[in-house]
mmCIF file of C-alpha atoms and ligand atoms in Angstrom:
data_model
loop_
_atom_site.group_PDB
_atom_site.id
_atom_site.type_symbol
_atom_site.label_atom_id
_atom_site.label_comp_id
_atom_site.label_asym_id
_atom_site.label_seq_id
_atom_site.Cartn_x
_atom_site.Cartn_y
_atom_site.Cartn_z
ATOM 1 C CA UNK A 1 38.571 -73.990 42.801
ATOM 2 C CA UNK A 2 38.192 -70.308 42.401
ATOM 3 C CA UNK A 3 41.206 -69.366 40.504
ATOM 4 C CA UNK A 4 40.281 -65.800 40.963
ATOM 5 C CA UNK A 5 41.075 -65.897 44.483
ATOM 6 C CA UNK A 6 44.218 -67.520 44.191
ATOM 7 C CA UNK A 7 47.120 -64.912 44.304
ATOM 8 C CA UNK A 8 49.950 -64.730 41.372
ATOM 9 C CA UNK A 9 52.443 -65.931 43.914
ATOM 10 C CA UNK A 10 50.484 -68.808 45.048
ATOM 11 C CA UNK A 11 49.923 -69.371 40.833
ATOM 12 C CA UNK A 12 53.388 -68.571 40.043
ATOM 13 C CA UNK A 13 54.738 -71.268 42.505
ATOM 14 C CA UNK A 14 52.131 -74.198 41.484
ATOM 15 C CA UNK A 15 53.793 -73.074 37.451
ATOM 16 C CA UNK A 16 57.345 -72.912 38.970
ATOM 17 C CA UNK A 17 57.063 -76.794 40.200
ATOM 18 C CA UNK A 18 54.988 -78.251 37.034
ATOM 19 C CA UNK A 19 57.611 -77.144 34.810
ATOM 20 C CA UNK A 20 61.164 -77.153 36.643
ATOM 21 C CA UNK A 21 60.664 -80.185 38.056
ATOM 22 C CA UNK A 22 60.655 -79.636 41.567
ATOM 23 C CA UNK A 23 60.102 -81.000 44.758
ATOM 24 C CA UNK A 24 56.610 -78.848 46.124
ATOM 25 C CA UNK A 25 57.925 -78.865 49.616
ATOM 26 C CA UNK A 26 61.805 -78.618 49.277
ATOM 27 C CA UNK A 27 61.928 -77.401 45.623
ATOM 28 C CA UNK A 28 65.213 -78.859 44.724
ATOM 29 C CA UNK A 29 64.968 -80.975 41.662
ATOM 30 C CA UNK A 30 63.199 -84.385 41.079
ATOM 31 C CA UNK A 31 61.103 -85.976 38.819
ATOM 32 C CA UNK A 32 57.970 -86.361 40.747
ATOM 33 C CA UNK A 33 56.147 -84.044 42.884
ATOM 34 C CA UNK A 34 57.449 -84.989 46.257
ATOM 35 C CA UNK A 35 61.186 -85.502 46.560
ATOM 36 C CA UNK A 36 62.238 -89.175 48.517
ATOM 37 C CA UNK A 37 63.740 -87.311 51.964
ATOM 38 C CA UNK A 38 60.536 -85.099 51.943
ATOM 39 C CA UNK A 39 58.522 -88.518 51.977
ATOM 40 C CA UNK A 40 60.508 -90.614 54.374
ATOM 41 C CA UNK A 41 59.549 -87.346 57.033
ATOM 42 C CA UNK A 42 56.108 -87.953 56.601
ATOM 43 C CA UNK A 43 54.576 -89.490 59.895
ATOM 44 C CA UNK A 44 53.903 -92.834 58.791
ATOM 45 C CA UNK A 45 50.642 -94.905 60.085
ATOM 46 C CA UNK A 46 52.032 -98.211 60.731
ATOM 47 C CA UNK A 47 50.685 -99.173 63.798
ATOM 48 C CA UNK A 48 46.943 -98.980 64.015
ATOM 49 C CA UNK A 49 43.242 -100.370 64.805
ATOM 50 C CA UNK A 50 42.505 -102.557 62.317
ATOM 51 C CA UNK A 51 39.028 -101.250 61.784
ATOM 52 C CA UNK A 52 39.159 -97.422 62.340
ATOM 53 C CA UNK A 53 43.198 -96.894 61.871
ATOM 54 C CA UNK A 54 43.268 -94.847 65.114
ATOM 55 C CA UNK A 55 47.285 -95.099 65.698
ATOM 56 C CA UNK A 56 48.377 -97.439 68.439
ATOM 57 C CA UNK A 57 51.621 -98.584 70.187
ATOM 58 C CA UNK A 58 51.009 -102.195 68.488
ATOM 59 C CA UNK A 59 48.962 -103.740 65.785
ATOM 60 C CA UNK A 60 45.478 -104.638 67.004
ATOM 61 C CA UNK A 61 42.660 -106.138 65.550
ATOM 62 C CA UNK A 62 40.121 -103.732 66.966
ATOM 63 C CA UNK A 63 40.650 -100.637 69.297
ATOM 64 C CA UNK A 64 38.252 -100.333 72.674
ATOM 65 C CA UNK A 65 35.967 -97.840 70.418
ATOM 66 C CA UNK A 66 35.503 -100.421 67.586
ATOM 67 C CA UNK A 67 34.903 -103.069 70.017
ATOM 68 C CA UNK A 68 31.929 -101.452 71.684
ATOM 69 C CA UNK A 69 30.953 -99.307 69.039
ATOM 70 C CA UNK A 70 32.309 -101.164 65.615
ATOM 71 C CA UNK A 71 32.108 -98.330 62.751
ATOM 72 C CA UNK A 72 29.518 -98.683 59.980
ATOM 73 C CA UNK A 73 32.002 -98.524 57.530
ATOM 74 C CA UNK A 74 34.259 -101.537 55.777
ATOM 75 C CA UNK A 75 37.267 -100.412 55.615
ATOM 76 C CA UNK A 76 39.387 -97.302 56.377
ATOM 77 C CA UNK A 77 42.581 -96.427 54.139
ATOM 78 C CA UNK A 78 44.364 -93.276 56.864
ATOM 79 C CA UNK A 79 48.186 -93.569 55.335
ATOM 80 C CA UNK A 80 49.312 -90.868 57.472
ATOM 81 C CA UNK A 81 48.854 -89.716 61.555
ATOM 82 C CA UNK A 82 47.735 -86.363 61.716
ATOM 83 C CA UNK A 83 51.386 -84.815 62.954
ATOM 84 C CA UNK A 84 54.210 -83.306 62.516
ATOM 85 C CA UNK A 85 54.851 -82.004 58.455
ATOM 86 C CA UNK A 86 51.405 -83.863 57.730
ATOM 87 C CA UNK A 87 49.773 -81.435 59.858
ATOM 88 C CA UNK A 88 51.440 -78.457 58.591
ATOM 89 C CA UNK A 89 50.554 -79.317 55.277
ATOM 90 C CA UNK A 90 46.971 -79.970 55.567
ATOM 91 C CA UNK A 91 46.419 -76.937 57.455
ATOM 92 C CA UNK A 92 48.112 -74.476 55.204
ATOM 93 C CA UNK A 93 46.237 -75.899 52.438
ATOM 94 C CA UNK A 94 42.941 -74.982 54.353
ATOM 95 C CA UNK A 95 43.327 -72.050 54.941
ATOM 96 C CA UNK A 96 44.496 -71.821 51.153
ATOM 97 C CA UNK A 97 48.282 -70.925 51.414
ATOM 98 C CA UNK A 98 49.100 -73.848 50.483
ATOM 99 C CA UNK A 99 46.699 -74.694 47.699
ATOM 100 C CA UNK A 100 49.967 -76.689 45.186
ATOM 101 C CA UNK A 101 50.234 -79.019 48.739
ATOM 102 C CA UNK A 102 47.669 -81.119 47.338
ATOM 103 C CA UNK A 103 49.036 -82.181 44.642
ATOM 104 C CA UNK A 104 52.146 -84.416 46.299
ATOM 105 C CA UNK A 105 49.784 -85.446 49.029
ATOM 106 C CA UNK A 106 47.071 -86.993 46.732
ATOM 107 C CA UNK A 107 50.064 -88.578 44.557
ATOM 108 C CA UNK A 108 50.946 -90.574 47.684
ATOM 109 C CA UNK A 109 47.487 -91.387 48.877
ATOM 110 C CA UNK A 110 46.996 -92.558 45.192
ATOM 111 C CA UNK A 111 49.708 -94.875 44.844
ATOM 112 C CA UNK A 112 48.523 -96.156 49.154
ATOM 113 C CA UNK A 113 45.156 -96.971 47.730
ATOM 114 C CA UNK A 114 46.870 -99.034 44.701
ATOM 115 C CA UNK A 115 48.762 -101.049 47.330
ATOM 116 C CA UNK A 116 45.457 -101.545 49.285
ATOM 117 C CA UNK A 117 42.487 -102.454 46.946
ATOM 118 C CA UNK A 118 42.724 -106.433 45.372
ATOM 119 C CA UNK A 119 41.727 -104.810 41.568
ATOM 120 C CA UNK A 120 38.351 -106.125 41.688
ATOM 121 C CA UNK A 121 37.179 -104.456 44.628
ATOM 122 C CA UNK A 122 37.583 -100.937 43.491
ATOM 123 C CA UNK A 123 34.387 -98.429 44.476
ATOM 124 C CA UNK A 124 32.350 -97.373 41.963
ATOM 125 C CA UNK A 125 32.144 -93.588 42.885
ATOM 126 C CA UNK A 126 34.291 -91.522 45.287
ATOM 127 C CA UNK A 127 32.616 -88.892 47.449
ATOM 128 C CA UNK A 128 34.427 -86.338 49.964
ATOM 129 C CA UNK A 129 32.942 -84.829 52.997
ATOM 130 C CA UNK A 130 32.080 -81.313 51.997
ATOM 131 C CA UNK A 131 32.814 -77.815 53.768
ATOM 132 C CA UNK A 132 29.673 -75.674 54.483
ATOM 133 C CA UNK A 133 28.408 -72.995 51.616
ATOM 134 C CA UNK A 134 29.464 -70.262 53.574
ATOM 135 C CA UNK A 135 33.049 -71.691 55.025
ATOM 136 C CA UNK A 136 33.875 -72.476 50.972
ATOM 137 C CA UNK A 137 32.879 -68.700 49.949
ATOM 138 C CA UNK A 138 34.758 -67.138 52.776
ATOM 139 C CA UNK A 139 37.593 -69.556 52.038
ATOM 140 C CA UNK A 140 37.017 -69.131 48.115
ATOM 141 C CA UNK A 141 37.492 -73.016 47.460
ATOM 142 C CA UNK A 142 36.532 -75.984 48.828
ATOM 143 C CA UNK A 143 39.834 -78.071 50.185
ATOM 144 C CA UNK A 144 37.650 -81.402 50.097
ATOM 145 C CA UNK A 145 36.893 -80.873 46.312
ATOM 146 C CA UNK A 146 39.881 -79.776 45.109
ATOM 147 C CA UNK A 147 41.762 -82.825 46.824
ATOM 148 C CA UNK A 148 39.205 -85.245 45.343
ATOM 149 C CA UNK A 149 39.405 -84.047 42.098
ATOM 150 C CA UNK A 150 43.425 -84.455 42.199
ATOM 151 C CA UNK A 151 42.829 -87.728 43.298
ATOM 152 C CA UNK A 152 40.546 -88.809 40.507
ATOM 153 C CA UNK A 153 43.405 -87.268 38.003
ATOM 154 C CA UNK A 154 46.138 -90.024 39.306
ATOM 155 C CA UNK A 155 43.966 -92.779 40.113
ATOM 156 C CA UNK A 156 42.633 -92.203 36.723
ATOM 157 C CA UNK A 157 45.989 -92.595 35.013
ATOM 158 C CA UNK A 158 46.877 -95.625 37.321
ATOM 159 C CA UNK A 159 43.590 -97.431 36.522
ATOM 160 C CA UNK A 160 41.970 -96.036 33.638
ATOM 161 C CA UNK A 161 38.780 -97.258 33.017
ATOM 162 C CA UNK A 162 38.390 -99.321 36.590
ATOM 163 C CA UNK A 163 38.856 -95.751 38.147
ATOM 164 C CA UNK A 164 35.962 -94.635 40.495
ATOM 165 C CA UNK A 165 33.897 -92.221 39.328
ATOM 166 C CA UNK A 166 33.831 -88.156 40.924
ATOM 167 C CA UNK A 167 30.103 -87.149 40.257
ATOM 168 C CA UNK A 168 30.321 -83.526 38.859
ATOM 169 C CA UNK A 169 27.930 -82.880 41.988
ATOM 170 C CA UNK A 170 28.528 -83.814 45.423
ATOM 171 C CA UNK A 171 25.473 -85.630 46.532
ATOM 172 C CA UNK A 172 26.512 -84.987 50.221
ATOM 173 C CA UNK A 173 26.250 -81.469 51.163
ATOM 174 C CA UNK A 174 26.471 -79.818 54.765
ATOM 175 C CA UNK A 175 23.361 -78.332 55.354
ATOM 176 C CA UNK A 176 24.721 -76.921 59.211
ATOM 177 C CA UNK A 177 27.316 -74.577 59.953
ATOM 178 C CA UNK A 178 28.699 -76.503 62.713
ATOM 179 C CA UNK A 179 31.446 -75.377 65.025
ATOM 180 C CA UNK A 180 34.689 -76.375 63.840
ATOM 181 C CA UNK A 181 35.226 -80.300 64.640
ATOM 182 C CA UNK A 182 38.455 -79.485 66.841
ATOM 183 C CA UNK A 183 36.903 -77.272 68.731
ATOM 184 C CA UNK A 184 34.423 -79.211 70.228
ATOM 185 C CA UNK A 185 34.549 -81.922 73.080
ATOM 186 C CA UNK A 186 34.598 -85.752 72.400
ATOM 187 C CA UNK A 187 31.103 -85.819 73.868
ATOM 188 C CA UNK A 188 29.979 -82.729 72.015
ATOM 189 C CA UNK A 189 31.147 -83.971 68.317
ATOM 190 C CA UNK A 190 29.443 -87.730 69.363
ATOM 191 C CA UNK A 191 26.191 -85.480 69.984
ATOM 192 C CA UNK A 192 26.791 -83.537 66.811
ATOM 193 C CA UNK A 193 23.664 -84.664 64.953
ATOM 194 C CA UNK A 194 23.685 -86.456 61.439
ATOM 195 C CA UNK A 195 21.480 -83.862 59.974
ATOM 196 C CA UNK A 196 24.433 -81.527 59.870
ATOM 197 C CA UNK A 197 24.753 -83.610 56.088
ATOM 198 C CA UNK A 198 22.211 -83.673 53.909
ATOM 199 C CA UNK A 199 22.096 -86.539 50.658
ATOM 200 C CA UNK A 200 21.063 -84.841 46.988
ATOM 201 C CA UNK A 201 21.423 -87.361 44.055
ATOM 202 C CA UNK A 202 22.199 -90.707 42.993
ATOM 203 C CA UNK A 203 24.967 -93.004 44.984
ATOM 204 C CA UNK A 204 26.645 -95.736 43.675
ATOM 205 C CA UNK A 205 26.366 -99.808 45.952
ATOM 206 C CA UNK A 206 30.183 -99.435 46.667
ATOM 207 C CA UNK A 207 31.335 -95.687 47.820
ATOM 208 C CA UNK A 208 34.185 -94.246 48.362
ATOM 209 C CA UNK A 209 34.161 -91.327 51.194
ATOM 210 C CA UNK A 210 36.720 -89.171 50.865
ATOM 211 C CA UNK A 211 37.857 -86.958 54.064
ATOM 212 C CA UNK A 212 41.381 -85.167 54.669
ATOM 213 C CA UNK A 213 41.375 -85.443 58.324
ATOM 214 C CA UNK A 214 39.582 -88.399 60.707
ATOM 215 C CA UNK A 215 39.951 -87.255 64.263
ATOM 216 C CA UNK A 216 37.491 -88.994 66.534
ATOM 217 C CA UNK A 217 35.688 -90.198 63.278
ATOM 218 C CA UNK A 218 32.036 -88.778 64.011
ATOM 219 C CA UNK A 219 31.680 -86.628 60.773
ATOM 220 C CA UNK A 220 32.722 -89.852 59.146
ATOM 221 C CA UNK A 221 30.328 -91.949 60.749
ATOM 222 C CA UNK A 222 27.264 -90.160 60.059
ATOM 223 C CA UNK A 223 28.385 -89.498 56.420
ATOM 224 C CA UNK A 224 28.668 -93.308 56.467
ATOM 225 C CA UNK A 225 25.224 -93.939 58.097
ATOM 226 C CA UNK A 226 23.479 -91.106 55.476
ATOM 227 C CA UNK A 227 24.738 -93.178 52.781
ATOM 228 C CA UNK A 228 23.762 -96.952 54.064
ATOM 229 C CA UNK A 229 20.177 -95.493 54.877
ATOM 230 C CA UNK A 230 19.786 -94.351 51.286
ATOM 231 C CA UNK A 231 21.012 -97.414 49.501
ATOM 232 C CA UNK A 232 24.908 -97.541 49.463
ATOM 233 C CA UNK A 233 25.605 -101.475 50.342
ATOM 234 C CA UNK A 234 28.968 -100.436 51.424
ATOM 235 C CA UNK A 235 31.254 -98.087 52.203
ATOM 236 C CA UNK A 236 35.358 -97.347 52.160
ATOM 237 C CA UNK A 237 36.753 -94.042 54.148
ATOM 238 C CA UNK A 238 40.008 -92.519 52.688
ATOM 239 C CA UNK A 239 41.596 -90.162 54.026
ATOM 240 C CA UNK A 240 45.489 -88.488 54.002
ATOM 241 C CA UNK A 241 45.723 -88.336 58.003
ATOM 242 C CA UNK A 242 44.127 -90.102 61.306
ATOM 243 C CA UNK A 243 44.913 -87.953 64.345
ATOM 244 C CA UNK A 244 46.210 -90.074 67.171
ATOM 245 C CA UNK A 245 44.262 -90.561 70.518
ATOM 246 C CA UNK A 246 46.146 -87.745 73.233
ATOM 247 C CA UNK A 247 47.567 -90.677 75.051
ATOM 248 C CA UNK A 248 49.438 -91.804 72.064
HETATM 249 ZN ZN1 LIG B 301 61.615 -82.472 48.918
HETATM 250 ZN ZN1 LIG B 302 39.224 -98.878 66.013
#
């Protein structure tokens, strides 16, 4: 993150909640970062597919999607549906208002991913889904990186040395300055070619890809793909939020 860019309210606020003890969203005190009634508004993502966690009406094993076209990933850890306070959050940390956001969100999807990995199956190395060059200087940070790196900080202290490693270099870098994911069409993203990512460096067997958002899960799926074809044996998707299908 470029601290530079960050302005002495948004600094002053991140200082205000490390050392008053503060919820970040409702700021009245508690111990942790994210006060219990904050939490319990967060949209929950308890009924989903199986395979791809798209949010559904009921459990089911495998959605349509997955069942004609099943994912080349193993698993996918998506907490949250992309809704509601969830949404709010995410975006405002985008567009970097809301950079001491990510700090309570990554605390939860820590302590998710405890509750969902058997302790031998931990990945070796976690990798996020990058912005493009140009997005991260006009934004002055990288939203991706700066969650992954939180991330890495509580697993850390949860697992010590079984934690997943955060290569100081992304291997996976967007090479295309693609339109903006929601703005295209179904069709159009499905098109959207796997070239837009390009791989630079070593990979561990078992990755971790780390994404904030999964909408129709295309970026996802040729991240996924990159990494099989250049020696990854498998690969586990985390991410905060899965947006739900418009029929939902
Ligand atoms: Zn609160
Ligand atoms: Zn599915």
């Amino acid at each position: 993150m470029d601290w530079k860019k960050l302005s002495t309210t948004k600094i002053s606020e991140v200082y205000k909640r490390l050392f008053l003890n503060q919820c970040y969203i409702c700021n009245i005190k508690c111990q942790s970062s994210l006060c219990h009634p904050c939490h319990e508004g967060f949209p929950a993502n308890l009924k989903y597919c199986q395979h791809c966690k798209r949010p559904t009406h009921r459990t089911r094993i495998s959605c349509g999607q997955c069942q004609t076209n099943p994912p080349p990933y193993r698993t996918c850890i998506a907490p949250y549906r992309f809704e509601g306070i969830i949404k709010t959050l995410i975006h405002s940390i985008k567009f970097n208002q809301g950079t001491h956001y990510i700090r309570p969100l990554m605390y939860r999807l820590s302590k998710h991913l405890i509750e969902s990995y058997p302790p031998e199956s931990w990945p070796e190395q976690i990798l996020y889904v990058p912005s493009h060059p140009s997005r991260i200087k006009e934004r002055g940070f990288c939203q991706t990186r700066a969650m992954a790196t939180q991330l890495r900080k509580n697993l850390k202290e949860l697992l010590g040395e079984k934690c997943p490693t955060l290569p100081k270099h992304n291997p996976l870098k967007k090479i295309k300055n693609t339109k903006a994911q929601h703005s295209l069409s179904r069709k159009e993203r499905l098109k959207s070619p796997q070239s837009s990512y390009q791989l630079d460096g070593p990979i561990a067997k078992h990755v971790a890809l780390f994404d904030d958002v999964m909408t129709t899960g295309s970026t996802i799926e040729n991240c996924t793909k990159l990494l099989l074809k250049a020696g990854a044996e498998r690969v586990d998707i985390w991410v905060i939020a899965r947006t739900p299908d418009k029929e939902y």
